[in-house]
Amino acid sequence: MTERSEYSATAMASPNIAFIKYWGNINEELRLPVNGSLSMNLDGLATTTRIKFSPVFTEDSLEINGNPIQGVGLGRVKTVLNAIRADAGKPLFAMVSSENNFPSGAGIASSASAFAALAFAAVNALGMRVSTERISRFARLGSGSASRSVPDGFVEWFAGDSDESSFASSIAGADHWNLADCVLVVSDGHKKTGSTEGHKLAASSPLQTARVADAPRRIEICRRAILERDFGQLTAIIQLDSDLMHAVMMTSQPALFYWTPETLRIIESVRNLQMGGLPVAYTIDAGPNVHLITELKNVEQVIKAVKNLDGIIQILRTRAGKGARLV
Ligand code: PMV
């Protein structure tokens, strides 16, 4: 039998929303986080990535939504591919083309879905028989949160202290709990400071030590809230965690203020809705847009209550979704 010389595969993965957030690294290169995190994959939003390895190629190439990408973006893809090629023992260059089904201005970072889809496609193209955890470690090298987009549904990323010990795995499948995420988009511009740069500033906030020290307690509460489908506990812990991360961002040097007046207006409105008995919670990533978490049965009521607030450009509706898979 002759050995194959070309290897290809196509995979898709969804972005995720962190309930307990990752902010800061102990190792920037390996993207080893200072604290563990917990997230939910977002159904319906996806990056689809096709990869082809061939001895004919003389370098790696990358195309996103039909546009050739060089520089930092291509560099991060090479980092992930280098680790996978080394493990597979196949020193072949690759052609990568990737498409997002959500607009880049939708306020949802595409790096998590992109690097999860890339790692999943590359590993499968090269015929590697490896675990989901192993693929999540490859994805982590491109973007920390991408490690959480590889496993299914509700996912925990164990911080670890080495490449081997820092990986994500599913704590419950997407069908475990009918949770929805309504993303209130208030800005569709590109953020001023991306998360790769932001992580490097985290340690400069005097609040980061306290945030990190308390993280295992928050993870434990959040994990239990998910497993027991306890929306009240989930609300309290994810809002606290999001506020703690933003307190660190606002007090780092230089300071990172991601919130805008619209962000704060939505937070205030959510707090009022909660006092009126509506089960809805907010959480905010490295940007001004607000994710409203609620149970599917309450989505219409939540959207009706917030849709007329000033400054909302778009509302994206998603729900708990699957991990990375072949297409
Ligand atoms: O994976 P990165 O480098 O894009 O960082 C993600 C940072 C947050 O979205 C703010 C938090 C998180 O855990 O997803």
Coordinates of C-alpha atoms and ligand atoms in Angstrom, one line a residue:
M1 CA 0.0 0.0 0.0
T2 CA 1.4 3.4 -0.9
E3 CA 1.3 6.1 1.8
R4 CA -1.0 9.0 1.2
S5 CA 0.7 12.3 0.5
E6 CA -2.3 14.7 0.9
Y7 CA -4.5 14.9 3.9
S8 CA -7.7 17.0 4.2
A9 CA -10.7 17.5 6.5
T10 CA -13.4 20.0 7.2
A11 CA -14.6 20.8 10.7
M12 CA -16.9 23.2 12.5
A13 CA -17.0 24.7 16.0
S14 CA -19.1 27.3 17.8
P15 CA -18.0 30.2 20.0
N16 CA -18.7 29.9 23.7
I17 CA -19.8 32.2 26.5
A18 CA -17.8 32.0 29.7
F19 CA -19.8 31.7 32.9
I20 CA -16.6 31.7 35.0
K21 CA -14.1 33.7 33.0
Y22 CA -10.4 33.4 32.1
W23 CA -8.4 36.5 32.4
G24 CA -4.6 36.4 32.7
N25 CA -1.9 33.7 32.0
I26 CA 0.9 32.1 33.9
N27 CA 2.5 31.4 30.6
E28 CA 1.7 33.6 27.6
E29 CA 3.2 31.4 24.9
L30 CA 1.4 28.2 26.0
R31 CA -1.7 30.2 27.1
L32 CA -1.7 28.6 30.5
P33 CA -4.4 30.5 32.4
V34 CA -4.1 31.8 36.0
N35 CA -7.5 30.3 36.8
G36 CA -9.9 27.6 35.5
S37 CA -13.0 28.6 33.7
L38 CA -16.5 27.3 32.7
S39 CA -18.5 28.0 29.6
M40 CA -21.4 27.1 27.4
N41 CA -21.0 26.6 23.6
L42 CA -23.3 28.7 21.5
D43 CA -25.5 26.8 19.0
G44 CA -26.1 28.0 15.5
L45 CA -23.0 30.3 15.4
A46 CA -20.1 28.5 13.8
T47 CA -16.7 28.7 12.1
T48 CA -16.3 26.1 9.4
T49 CA -12.7 25.3 8.5
R50 CA -11.2 23.3 5.7
I51 CA -7.6 22.2 5.8
K52 CA -5.4 20.4 3.3
F53 CA -1.9 19.3 4.0
S54 CA 0.3 18.6 1.0
P55 CA 4.0 18.1 0.1
V56 CA 3.4 20.4 -2.8
F57 CA 2.9 23.5 -0.5
T58 CA 6.0 25.5 0.4
E59 CA 4.4 27.4 3.2
D60 CA 1.2 27.6 5.3
S61 CA -1.6 29.8 3.9
L62 CA -4.8 31.1 5.5
E63 CA -8.0 32.6 4.1
I64 CA -10.9 33.8 6.3
N65 CA -14.2 34.5 4.6
G66 CA -12.4 34.5 1.2
N67 CA -9.7 37.1 2.3
P68 CA -6.0 36.0 2.5
I69 CA -4.6 36.6 6.0
Q70 CA -1.0 37.2 6.8
G71 CA 0.8 38.5 9.9
V72 CA -0.3 37.8 13.5
G73 CA -3.5 35.9 12.4
L74 CA -1.4 33.5 10.2
G75 CA 1.2 33.3 13.0
R76 CA -1.3 32.0 15.5
V77 CA -2.5 29.4 13.0
K78 CA 1.1 28.2 12.5
T79 CA 1.6 27.9 16.2
V80 CA -1.3 25.4 16.4
L81 CA -0.3 23.6 13.2
N82 CA 3.3 23.3 14.3
A83 CA 2.3 21.5 17.5
I84 CA -0.1 19.1 15.6
R85 CA 2.5 18.4 12.8
A86 CA 5.2 17.6 15.4
D87 CA 2.9 15.2 17.3
A88 CA 1.7 13.5 14.1
G89 CA 5.3 13.3 12.7
K90 CA 4.1 14.8 9.4
P91 CA 6.1 17.9 8.4
L92 CA 3.7 19.1 5.7
F93 CA 2.5 22.7 5.1
A94 CA -1.2 23.4 5.0
M95 CA -3.8 25.5 3.2
V96 CA -6.5 26.6 5.6
S97 CA -9.7 28.3 4.6
S98 CA -12.2 29.3 7.2
E99 CA -15.7 30.9 7.2
N100 CA -17.8 32.3 10.0
N101 CA -21.6 32.2 9.7
F102 CA -21.8 35.2 12.1
P103 CA -20.6 38.7 11.1
S104 CA -17.3 39.9 12.6
G105 CA -19.2 43.0 13.8
A106 CA -21.7 40.9 15.8
G107 CA -19.8 41.4 19.0
I108 CA -18.8 37.7 19.3
A109 CA -15.2 36.9 19.1
S110 CA -14.5 34.3 16.4
S111 CA -11.1 33.2 17.8
A112 CA -12.6 30.5 20.1
S113 CA -14.6 28.8 17.3
A114 CA -11.8 29.4 14.8
F115 CA -9.0 27.7 16.7
A116 CA -11.3 24.9 17.9
A117 CA -12.4 24.2 14.3
L118 CA -8.8 24.5 13.1
A119 CA -7.4 22.0 15.6
F120 CA -10.2 19.6 15.1
A121 CA -9.9 19.7 11.3
A122 CA -6.1 19.3 11.4
V123 CA -6.0 16.4 13.8
N124 CA -8.6 14.5 11.7
A125 CA -7.0 15.4 8.4
L126 CA -3.7 13.8 9.6
G127 CA -5.6 10.8 10.9
M128 CA -4.5 11.2 14.5
R129 CA -6.3 9.1 17.0
V130 CA -6.4 11.5 20.0
S131 CA -8.8 12.4 22.7
T132 CA -11.1 15.5 22.9
E133 CA -8.8 16.7 25.7
R134 CA -5.8 16.5 23.5
I135 CA -7.5 18.5 20.7
S136 CA -8.6 21.1 23.3
R137 CA -4.9 21.5 24.2
F138 CA -3.9 22.1 20.6
A139 CA -6.8 24.7 20.2
R140 CA -5.6 26.4 23.5
L141 CA -2.3 27.3 21.8
G142 CA -4.2 29.6 19.3
S143 CA -6.7 31.1 21.8
G144 CA -7.3 30.1 25.4
S145 CA -11.0 30.1 25.2
A146 CA -10.8 27.9 22.0
S147 CA -10.0 25.0 24.3
R148 CA -13.5 25.2 25.6
S149 CA -15.1 25.1 22.1
V150 CA -13.8 21.6 21.4
P151 CA -15.9 19.5 23.9
D152 CA -19.7 19.4 23.9
G153 CA -22.2 21.7 25.7
F154 CA -21.2 22.9 29.1
V155 CA -17.4 22.8 29.5
E156 CA -14.8 23.2 32.2
W157 CA -11.2 24.2 31.3
F158 CA -8.8 23.0 34.0
A159 CA -6.1 25.6 34.4
G160 CA -3.3 23.1 35.0
D161 CA 0.3 24.3 35.2
S162 CA 1.8 22.7 32.1
D163 CA 0.8 22.0 28.5
E164 CA -0.3 18.5 29.4
S165 CA -2.4 19.5 32.4
S166 CA -4.3 22.5 30.9
F167 CA -7.3 21.2 28.9
A168 CA -11.0 21.4 28.7
S169 CA -13.7 18.7 29.0
S170 CA -17.5 18.6 29.0
I171 CA -19.3 18.6 32.4
A172 CA -22.7 18.2 30.7
G173 CA -24.0 17.8 27.1
A174 CA -25.8 20.6 25.3
D175 CA -29.1 18.9 26.0
H176 CA -28.6 18.9 29.7
W177 CA -30.2 22.3 30.3
N178 CA -32.3 24.5 27.9
L179 CA -30.3 27.6 28.5
A180 CA -30.3 30.5 26.0
D181 CA -28.0 33.3 25.4
C182 CA -29.5 36.5 23.9
V183 CA -26.5 38.7 22.9
L184 CA -27.4 42.4 23.0
V185 CA -25.0 44.0 20.6
V186 CA -24.4 47.7 21.4
S187 CA -21.2 48.2 19.4
D188 CA -20.1 46.5 16.2
G189 CA -16.7 48.2 16.1
H190 CA -13.4 46.3 16.7
K191 CA -12.3 46.3 20.3
K192 CA -9.4 48.6 21.2
T193 CA -7.5 46.0 23.2
G194 CA -7.8 42.4 22.2
S195 CA -7.8 39.7 24.8
T196 CA -4.2 38.5 24.0
E197 CA -3.0 41.9 25.0
G198 CA -5.5 42.2 27.8
H199 CA -4.3 39.0 29.5
K200 CA -0.8 40.5 29.8
L201 CA -2.2 43.4 31.8
A202 CA -4.3 41.4 34.3
A203 CA -1.5 41.0 36.8
S204 CA -1.0 44.8 37.0
S205 CA -4.4 45.2 38.8
P206 CA -4.1 44.9 42.6
L207 CA -7.5 43.1 42.4
Q208 CA -6.4 40.2 40.3
T209 CA -4.8 38.3 43.2
A210 CA -8.1 38.2 45.0
R211 CA -10.1 37.4 41.9
V212 CA -7.8 34.4 41.1
A213 CA -7.7 33.2 44.7
D214 CA -11.5 33.0 44.9
A215 CA -11.9 31.3 41.4
P216 CA -12.0 27.7 42.6
R217 CA -14.9 28.6 44.9
R218 CA -16.8 30.3 42.0
I219 CA -16.1 27.3 39.7
E220 CA -17.4 24.9 42.3
I221 CA -20.7 26.9 42.8
C222 CA -21.2 27.4 39.0
R223 CA -20.5 23.7 38.2
R224 CA -23.1 22.7 40.8
A225 CA -25.6 25.2 39.6
I226 CA -25.3 23.8 36.0
L227 CA -25.5 20.2 37.1
E228 CA -28.5 20.9 39.3
R229 CA -30.1 23.3 36.8
D230 CA -30.3 25.9 39.6
F231 CA -30.9 29.2 37.8
G232 CA -30.8 31.4 40.9
Q233 CA -27.3 30.1 41.9
L234 CA -26.1 30.4 38.3
T235 CA -27.3 34.1 38.1
A236 CA -25.6 35.1 41.3
I237 CA -22.3 33.5 40.5
I238 CA -21.9 34.4 36.8
Q239 CA -22.8 38.1 37.5
L240 CA -20.2 38.2 40.3
D241 CA -17.6 36.6 38.2
S242 CA -18.2 38.9 35.3
D243 CA -18.1 42.0 37.6
L244 CA -14.9 40.8 39.2
M245 CA -13.2 40.4 35.8
H246 CA -14.3 43.9 34.7
A247 CA -13.1 45.3 38.0
V248 CA -9.7 43.8 37.3
M249 CA -9.8 45.2 33.7
M250 CA -10.8 48.7 34.9
T251 CA -8.0 48.8 37.5
S252 CA -5.2 47.3 35.4
Q253 CA -2.4 49.6 34.2
P254 CA -3.1 50.9 31.7
A255 CA -6.8 50.6 32.5
L256 CA -9.2 48.7 30.2
F257 CA -12.7 50.1 30.2
Y258 CA -14.8 47.9 27.9
W259 CA -18.2 49.1 29.2
T260 CA -20.1 51.9 27.6
P261 CA -23.2 53.8 28.9
E262 CA -25.3 51.3 26.9
T263 CA -23.7 48.4 28.8
L264 CA -24.5 49.9 32.2
R265 CA -28.0 50.7 31.1
I266 CA -28.6 47.1 30.2
I267 CA -27.1 45.9 33.6
E268 CA -29.5 48.2 35.4
S269 CA -32.4 47.0 33.4
V270 CA -31.5 43.3 34.1
R271 CA -31.3 44.1 37.8
N272 CA -34.8 45.6 37.7
L273 CA -36.2 42.6 35.8
Q274 CA -34.7 40.3 38.4
M275 CA -36.4 42.3 41.2
G276 CA -39.6 41.9 39.3
G277 CA -39.1 38.1 39.3
L278 CA -37.8 37.4 35.8
P279 CA -35.1 34.8 35.8
V280 CA -32.4 36.4 33.6
A281 CA -28.6 37.0 34.2
Y282 CA -26.0 39.1 32.5
T283 CA -22.4 38.4 31.7
I284 CA -20.0 40.5 29.6
D285 CA -16.7 39.5 27.8
A286 CA -13.9 41.8 26.7
G287 CA -16.2 44.3 25.0
P288 CA -19.3 46.3 25.7
N289 CA -22.0 43.8 24.5
V290 CA -24.1 42.1 27.1
H291 CA -25.0 38.4 27.1
L292 CA -28.3 37.7 28.7
I293 CA -28.6 34.2 30.0
T294 CA -32.0 32.7 30.6
E295 CA -34.0 29.5 30.2
L296 CA -35.4 29.0 26.7
K297 CA -39.0 29.3 27.9
N298 CA -38.3 32.9 29.1
V299 CA -36.5 34.2 25.9
E300 CA -39.5 36.0 24.4
Q301 CA -40.2 37.8 27.7
V302 CA -36.6 38.8 28.2
I303 CA -36.3 40.2 24.6
K304 CA -39.6 42.1 24.9
A305 CA -38.3 43.7 28.1
V306 CA -35.0 44.9 26.8
K307 CA -35.4 45.4 23.0
N308 CA -36.4 49.0 23.2
L309 CA -33.4 50.1 25.4
D310 CA -31.4 52.9 23.8
G311 CA -28.3 51.8 21.8
I312 CA -29.1 48.2 21.0
I313 CA -28.0 47.6 17.4
Q314 CA -28.8 43.9 17.2
I315 CA -30.0 40.9 19.3
L316 CA -28.6 37.5 18.5
R317 CA -30.4 34.5 19.9
T318 CA -28.5 31.4 20.6
R319 CA -28.7 28.4 23.0
A320 CA -26.5 25.7 24.4
G321 CA -24.6 24.0 21.6
K322 CA -22.4 21.1 20.6
G323 CA -18.6 20.9 20.5
A324 CA -16.3 20.7 17.5
R325 CA -17.2 18.2 14.8
L326 CA -16.4 17.1 11.3
V327 CA -18.7 18.2 8.4
Ligands
PMV1 O1 -9.3 33.2 24.6 P1 -9.1 34.7 24.6 O2 -7.7 35.0 24.6 O3 -9.9 35.3 23.5 O4 -9.7 35.2 26.0 C1 -11.0 35.2 26.4 C2 -11.3 36.2 27.4 C3 -12.8 36.4 27.8 O5 -13.6 36.2 26.7 C4 -12.9 37.8 28.3 C5 -13.1 35.5 29.0 C6 -13.3 34.0 28.7 O6 -13.1 33.2 29.5 O7 -13.8 33.7 27.6

